[in-house]
C-alpha positions as CSV (number, residue, x, y, z in Angstrom):
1,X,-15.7,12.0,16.3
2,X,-16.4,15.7,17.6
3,X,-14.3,18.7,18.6
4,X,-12.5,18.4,21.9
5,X,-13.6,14.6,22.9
6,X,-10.6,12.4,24.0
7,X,-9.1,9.9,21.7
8,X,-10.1,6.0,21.3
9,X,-8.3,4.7,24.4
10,X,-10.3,7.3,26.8
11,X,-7.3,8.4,28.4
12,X,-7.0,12.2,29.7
13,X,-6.0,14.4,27.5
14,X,-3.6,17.0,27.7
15,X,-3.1,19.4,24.9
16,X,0.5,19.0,24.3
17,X,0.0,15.9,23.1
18,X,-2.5,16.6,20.8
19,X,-0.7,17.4,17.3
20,X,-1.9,16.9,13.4
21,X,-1.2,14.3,11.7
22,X,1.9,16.3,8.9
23,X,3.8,16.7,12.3
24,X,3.2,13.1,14.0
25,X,4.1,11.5,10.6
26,X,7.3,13.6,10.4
27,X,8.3,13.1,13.6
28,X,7.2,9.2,13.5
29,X,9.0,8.6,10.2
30,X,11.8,10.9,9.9
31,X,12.9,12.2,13.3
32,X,15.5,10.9,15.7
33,X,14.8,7.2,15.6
34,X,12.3,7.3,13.1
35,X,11.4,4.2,11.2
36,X,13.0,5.6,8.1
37,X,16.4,6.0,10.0
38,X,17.0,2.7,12.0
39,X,16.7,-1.0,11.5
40,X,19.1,-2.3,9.1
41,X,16.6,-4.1,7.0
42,X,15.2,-0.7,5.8
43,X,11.7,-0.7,4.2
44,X,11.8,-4.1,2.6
45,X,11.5,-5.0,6.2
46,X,8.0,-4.4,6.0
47,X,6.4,-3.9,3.0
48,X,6.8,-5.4,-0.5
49,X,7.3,-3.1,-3.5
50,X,8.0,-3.7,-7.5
51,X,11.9,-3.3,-6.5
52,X,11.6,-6.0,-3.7
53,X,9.3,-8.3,-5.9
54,X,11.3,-9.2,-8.9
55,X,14.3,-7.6,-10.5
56,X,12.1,-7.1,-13.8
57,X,11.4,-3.7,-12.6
58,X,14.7,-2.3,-12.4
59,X,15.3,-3.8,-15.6
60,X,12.2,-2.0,-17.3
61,X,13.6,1.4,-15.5
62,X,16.7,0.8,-16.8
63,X,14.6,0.5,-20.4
64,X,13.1,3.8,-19.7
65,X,16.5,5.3,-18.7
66,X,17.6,4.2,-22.1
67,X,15.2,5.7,-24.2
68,X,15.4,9.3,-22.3
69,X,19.0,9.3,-23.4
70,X,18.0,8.6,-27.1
71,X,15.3,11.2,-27.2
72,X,17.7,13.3,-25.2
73,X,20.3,12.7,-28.3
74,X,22.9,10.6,-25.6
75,X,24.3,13.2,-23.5
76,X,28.2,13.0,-22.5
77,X,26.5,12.4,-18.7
78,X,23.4,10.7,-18.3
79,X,21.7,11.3,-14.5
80,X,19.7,8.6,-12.5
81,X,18.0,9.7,-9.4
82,X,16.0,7.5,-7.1
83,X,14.4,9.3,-4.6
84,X,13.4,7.9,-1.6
85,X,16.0,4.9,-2.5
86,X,15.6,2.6,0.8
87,X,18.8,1.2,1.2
88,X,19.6,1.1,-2.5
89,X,17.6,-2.0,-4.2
90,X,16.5,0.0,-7.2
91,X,19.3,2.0,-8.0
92,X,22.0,-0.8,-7.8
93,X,19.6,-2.5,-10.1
94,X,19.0,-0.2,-12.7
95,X,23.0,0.0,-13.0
96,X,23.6,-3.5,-13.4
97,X,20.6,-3.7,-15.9
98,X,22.0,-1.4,-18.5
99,X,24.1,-1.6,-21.4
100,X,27.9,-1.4,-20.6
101,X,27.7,2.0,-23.3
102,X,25.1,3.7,-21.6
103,X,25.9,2.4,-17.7
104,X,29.4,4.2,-18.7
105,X,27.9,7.3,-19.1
106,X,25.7,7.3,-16.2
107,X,25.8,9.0,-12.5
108,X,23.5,7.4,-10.5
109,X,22.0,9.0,-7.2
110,X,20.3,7.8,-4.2
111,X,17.8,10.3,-2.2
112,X,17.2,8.6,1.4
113,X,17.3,10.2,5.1
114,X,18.7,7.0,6.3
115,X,22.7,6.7,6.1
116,X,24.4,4.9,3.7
117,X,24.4,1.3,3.3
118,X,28.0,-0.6,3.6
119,X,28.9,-2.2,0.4
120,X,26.9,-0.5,-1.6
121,X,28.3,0.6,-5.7
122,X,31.0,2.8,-4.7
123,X,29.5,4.4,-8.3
124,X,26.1,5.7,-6.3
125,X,26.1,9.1,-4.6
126,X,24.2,9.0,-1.5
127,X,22.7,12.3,-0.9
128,X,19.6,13.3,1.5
129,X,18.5,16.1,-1.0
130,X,18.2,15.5,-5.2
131,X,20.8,17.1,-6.5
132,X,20.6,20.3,-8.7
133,X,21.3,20.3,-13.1
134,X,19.9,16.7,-13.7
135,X,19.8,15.9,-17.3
136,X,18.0,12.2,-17.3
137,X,15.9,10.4,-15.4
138,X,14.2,10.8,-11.7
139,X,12.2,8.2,-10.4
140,X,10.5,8.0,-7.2
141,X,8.9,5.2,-6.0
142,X,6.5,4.8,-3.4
143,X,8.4,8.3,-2.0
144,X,5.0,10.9,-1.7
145,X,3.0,8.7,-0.5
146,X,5.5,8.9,3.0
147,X,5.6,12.8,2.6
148,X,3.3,13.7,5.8
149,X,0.3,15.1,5.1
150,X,-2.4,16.8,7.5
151,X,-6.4,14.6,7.5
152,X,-9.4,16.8,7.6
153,X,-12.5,15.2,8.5
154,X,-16.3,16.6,8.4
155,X,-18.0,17.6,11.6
156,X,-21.5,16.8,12.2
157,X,-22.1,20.8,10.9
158,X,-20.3,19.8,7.7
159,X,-17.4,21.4,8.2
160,X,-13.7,20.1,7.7
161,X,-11.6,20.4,10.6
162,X,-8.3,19.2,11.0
163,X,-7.6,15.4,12.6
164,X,-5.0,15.7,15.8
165,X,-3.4,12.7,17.1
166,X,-1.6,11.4,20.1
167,X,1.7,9.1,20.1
168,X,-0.7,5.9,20.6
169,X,-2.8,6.6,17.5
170,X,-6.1,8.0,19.5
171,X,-7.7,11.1,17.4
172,X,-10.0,14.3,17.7
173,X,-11.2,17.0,15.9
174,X,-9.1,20.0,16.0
175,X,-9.7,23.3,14.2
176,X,-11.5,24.2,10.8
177,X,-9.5,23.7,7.8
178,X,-8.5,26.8,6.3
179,X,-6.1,28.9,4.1
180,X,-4.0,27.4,1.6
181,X,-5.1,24.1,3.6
182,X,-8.7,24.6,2.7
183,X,-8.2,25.9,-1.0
184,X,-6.5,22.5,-2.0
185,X,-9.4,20.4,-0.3
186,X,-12.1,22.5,-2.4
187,X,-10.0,22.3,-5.7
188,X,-8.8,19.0,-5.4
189,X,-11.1,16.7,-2.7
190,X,-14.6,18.2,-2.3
191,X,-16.5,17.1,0.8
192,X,-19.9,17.9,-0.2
193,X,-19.9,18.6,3.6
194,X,-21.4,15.0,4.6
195,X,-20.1,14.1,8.1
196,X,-17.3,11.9,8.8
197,X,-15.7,12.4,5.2
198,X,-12.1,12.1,5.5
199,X,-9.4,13.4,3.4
200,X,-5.6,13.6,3.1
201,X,-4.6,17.5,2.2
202,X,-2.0,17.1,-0.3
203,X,-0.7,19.8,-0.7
204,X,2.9,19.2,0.9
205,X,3.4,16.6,-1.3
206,X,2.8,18.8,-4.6
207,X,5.3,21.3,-3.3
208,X,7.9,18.1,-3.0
209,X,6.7,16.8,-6.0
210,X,7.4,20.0,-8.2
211,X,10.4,21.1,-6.1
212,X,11.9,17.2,-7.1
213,X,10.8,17.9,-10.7
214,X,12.7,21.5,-10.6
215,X,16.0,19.7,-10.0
216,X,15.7,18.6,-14.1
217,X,17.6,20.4,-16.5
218,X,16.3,17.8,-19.4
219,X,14.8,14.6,-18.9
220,X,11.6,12.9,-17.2
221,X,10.5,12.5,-13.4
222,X,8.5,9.4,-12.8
223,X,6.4,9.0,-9.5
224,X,4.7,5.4,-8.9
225,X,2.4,4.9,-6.2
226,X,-1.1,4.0,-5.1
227,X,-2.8,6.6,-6.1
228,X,-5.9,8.1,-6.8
229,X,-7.6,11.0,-9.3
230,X,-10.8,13.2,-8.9
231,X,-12.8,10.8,-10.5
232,X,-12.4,8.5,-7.4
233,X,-11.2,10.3,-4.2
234,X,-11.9,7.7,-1.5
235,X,-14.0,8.8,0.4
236,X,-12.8,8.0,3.9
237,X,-9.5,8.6,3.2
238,X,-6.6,6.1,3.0
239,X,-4.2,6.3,6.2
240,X,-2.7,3.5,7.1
241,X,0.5,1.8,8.8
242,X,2.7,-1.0,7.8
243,X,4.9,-3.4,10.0
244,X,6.5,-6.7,9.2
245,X,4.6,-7.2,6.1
246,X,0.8,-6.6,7.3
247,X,-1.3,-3.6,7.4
248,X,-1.4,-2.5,10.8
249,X,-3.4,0.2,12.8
250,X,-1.1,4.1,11.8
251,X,0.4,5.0,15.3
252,X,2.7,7.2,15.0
253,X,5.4,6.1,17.8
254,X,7.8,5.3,15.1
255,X,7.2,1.4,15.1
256,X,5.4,1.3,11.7
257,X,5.2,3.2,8.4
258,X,2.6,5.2,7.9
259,X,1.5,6.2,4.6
260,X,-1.5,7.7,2.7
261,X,-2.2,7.4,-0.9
262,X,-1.5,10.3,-3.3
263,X,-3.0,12.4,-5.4
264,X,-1.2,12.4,-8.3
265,X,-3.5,14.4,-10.5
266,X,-3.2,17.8,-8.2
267,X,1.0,16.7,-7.9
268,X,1.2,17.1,-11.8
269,X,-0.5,20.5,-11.6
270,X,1.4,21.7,-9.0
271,X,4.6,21.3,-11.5
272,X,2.5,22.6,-14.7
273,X,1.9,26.0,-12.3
274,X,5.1,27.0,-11.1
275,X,5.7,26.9,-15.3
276,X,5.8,30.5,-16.7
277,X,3.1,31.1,-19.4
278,X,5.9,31.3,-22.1
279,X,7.3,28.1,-20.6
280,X,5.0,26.0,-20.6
281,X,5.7,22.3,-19.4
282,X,5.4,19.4,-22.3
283,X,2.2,17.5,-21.0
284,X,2.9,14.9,-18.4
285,X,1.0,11.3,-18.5
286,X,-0.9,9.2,-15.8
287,X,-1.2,5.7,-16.6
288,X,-1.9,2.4,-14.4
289,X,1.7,0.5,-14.1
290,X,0.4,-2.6,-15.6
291,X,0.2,-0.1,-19.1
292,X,3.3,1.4,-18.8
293,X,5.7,-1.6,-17.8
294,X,4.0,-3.4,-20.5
295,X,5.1,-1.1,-23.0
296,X,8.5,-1.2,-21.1
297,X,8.6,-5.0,-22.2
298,X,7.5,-6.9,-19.0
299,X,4.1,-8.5,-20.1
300,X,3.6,-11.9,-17.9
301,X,3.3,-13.5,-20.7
302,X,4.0,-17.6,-20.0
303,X,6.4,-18.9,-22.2
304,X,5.7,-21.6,-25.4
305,X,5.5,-25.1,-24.2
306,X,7.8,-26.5,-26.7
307,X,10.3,-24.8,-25.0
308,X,9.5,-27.2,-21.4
309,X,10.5,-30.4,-24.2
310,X,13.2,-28.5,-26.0
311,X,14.9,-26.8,-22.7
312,X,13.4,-27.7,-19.6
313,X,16.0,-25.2,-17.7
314,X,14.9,-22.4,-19.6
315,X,11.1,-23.1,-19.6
316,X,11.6,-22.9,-15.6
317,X,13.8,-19.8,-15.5
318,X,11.2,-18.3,-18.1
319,X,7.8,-19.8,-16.4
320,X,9.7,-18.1,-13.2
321,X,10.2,-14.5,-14.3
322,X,6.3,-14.6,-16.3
323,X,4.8,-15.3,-12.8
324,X,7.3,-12.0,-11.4
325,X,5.9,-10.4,-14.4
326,X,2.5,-11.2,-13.4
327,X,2.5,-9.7,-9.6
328,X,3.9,-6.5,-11.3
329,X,1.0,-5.9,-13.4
330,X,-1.9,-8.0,-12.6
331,X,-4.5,-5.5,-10.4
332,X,-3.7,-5.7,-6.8
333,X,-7.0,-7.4,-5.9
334,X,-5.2,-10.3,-7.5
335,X,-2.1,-10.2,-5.4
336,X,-0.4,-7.6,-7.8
337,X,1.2,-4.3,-8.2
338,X,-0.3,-2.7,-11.7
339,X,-2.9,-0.9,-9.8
340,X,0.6,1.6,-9.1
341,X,-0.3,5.1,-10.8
342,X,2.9,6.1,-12.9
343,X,2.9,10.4,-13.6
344,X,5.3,11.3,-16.0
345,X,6.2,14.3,-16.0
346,X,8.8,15.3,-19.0
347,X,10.6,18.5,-18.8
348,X,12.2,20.2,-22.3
349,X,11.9,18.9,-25.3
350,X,10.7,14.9,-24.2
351,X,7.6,13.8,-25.2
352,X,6.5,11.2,-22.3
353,X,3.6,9.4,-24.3
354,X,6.9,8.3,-27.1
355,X,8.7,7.2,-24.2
356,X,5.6,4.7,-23.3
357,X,5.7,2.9,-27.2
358,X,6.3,-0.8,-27.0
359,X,9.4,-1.2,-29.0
360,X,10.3,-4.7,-30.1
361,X,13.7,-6.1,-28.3
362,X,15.8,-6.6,-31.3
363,X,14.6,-3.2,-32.5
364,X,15.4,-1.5,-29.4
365,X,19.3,-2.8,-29.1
């Protein structure tokens, strides 16, 4: 791809329709008819996450709420947030998953552009912002990985330039990367200048990231998604769309998501440096969610034998929720979901690695 050619259908070009890719994903996602705001299915409609795949997950959230209120000494009020909440699957879970004691206590929140579901717990606040003073837990899954972000690609002189796009997904080469733009890209996903490198600038997603984690008081903020680290940028980049349940081609018309993975590493940091120096931020974790939904108590672990002679219903019901165990944590090149990156990020006194300890059942209660 150069500067200025048309896109891959070879149609004329006019430059109004020409725009980067952090507008086309707004616009495609979240704007008047955007796939976020219709269709009453929501996102379950066309992709599968932990909260669609077994009800396990919102249990082992619920687990986590639980121990940030003891390590938070059990506040009088108890906040749960789920951002980007779809129609309300992980929230309404997490409620019904928790001890009567604690659920009392609790105000849980959903974060979602769409409007609200009917029927849904007339105990869940539906709000299209976080809200402000939160003193608990925050958990966003698969959220910034749908915060729209711009792609740079390398020119044939090596340098980065900004990817444009029309409504039917054909792309060009737009102007260089610079600014803030091009600072993030040489901090955080080097190019070594090699032609056709691709990369999604993530910086608007570590502004969301540390503006959601601003909204605690006292507590943790939790962000699961694909992910990746320094270590391993890809190096084509990972843009992609979604419809009915199969990776499709990212056109940004509003008939698919569309959805890049994140880098979580540069999302932490972004939180760490809007820290003062005399505040600085307990340290926050990244680990695979196969590690930290095992120590959360959902292992995949098949149960005993004896138990298909002694109770054949319960060896079924437990054989059953093992194999949802399993597609929560097994690596996603085995049909899973542990390959999910889980950052922690604790703010106050909270130490996120003690909230990650397996804790035997019995001991727990």
């Amino acid at each position: 791809m150069t500067p200025g050619t048309t896109g891959l259908s070879g149609a004329a070009e006019t430059q109004e329709e020409w725009r980067g890719w952090r507008q086309a994903m707004r616009d495609a996602l979240y704007g008047p008819g955007g796939f976020y705001r219709v269709g009453p299915e929501g996102p379950a409609g066309h992709f599968r996450t932990s909260v669609h795949a077994s009800p396990l997950f919102a249990g082992a959230v619920a687990r986590l709420l639980c121990r940030v209120d003891a390590a938070l000494e059990h506040p009088a009020q108890l906040d749960f947030v789920d951002m980007a909440a779809g129609r309300g699957e992980l929230v309404t879970g997490v409620l019904a998953a928790l001890p009567a004691d604690v659920a009392a206590r609790t105000r849980a929140y959903a974060v979602e552009v769409a409007a609200r579901p009917e029927g849904l717990d007339r105990r869940i606040r539906w709000l299209a912002e976080p809200p402000a003073g939160v003193t608990g837990l925050l958990f966003a899954n698969e959220w910034l990985d749908n915060v729209p972000v711009e792609v740079a690609e390398v020119d044939a002189a090596g340098v980065a330039r900004r990817v444009l796009v029309r409504g039917d997904g054909a792309e060009r080469l737009g102007e260089p990367v610079a600014g803030a733009e091009a600072s993030w890209l040489a901090r955080w996903w080097p190019s070594a200048g090699e032609e056709g490198r691709r990369a999604e600038i993530g910086l608007p997603r570590d502004e969301a990231w540390a503006s959601a984690v601003a909204t605690l008081d006292a507590g943790l903020a939790v962000a699961a998604d694909y992910a990746h680290t320094a270590a391993a940028r890809p190096p084509f980049g990972t843009l992609t769309g979604f419809r009915r349940g199969r990776e499709t081609e990212p056109v940004p018309d509003g008939s698919c998501d569309i959805t890049a993975h994140v880098a979580l590493d540069a999302c932490a940091a972004a939180h760490t440096a809007r820290c003062t120096p005399e505040h600085a931020p307990p340290d926050a974790l990244l680990r695979p969610q196969r590690e930290a939904l095992h120590a959360l108590g959902i292992t995949g672990a098949r149960p005993p034998l004896a138990l298909a002679s002694a109770d054949p219903a319960a060896y079924v019901r437990a054989l059953a929720s093992a194999s949802e165990a399993a597609e929560l944590t097994a690596p996603g090149g085995l049909g899973g979901l542990g390959d999910f990156l889980w950052l922690l990020q604790p703010v106050g006194a909270v130490d996120a690695a003690a909230l990650l300890v397996d804790v035997a059942d019995h001991e727990e209660q």
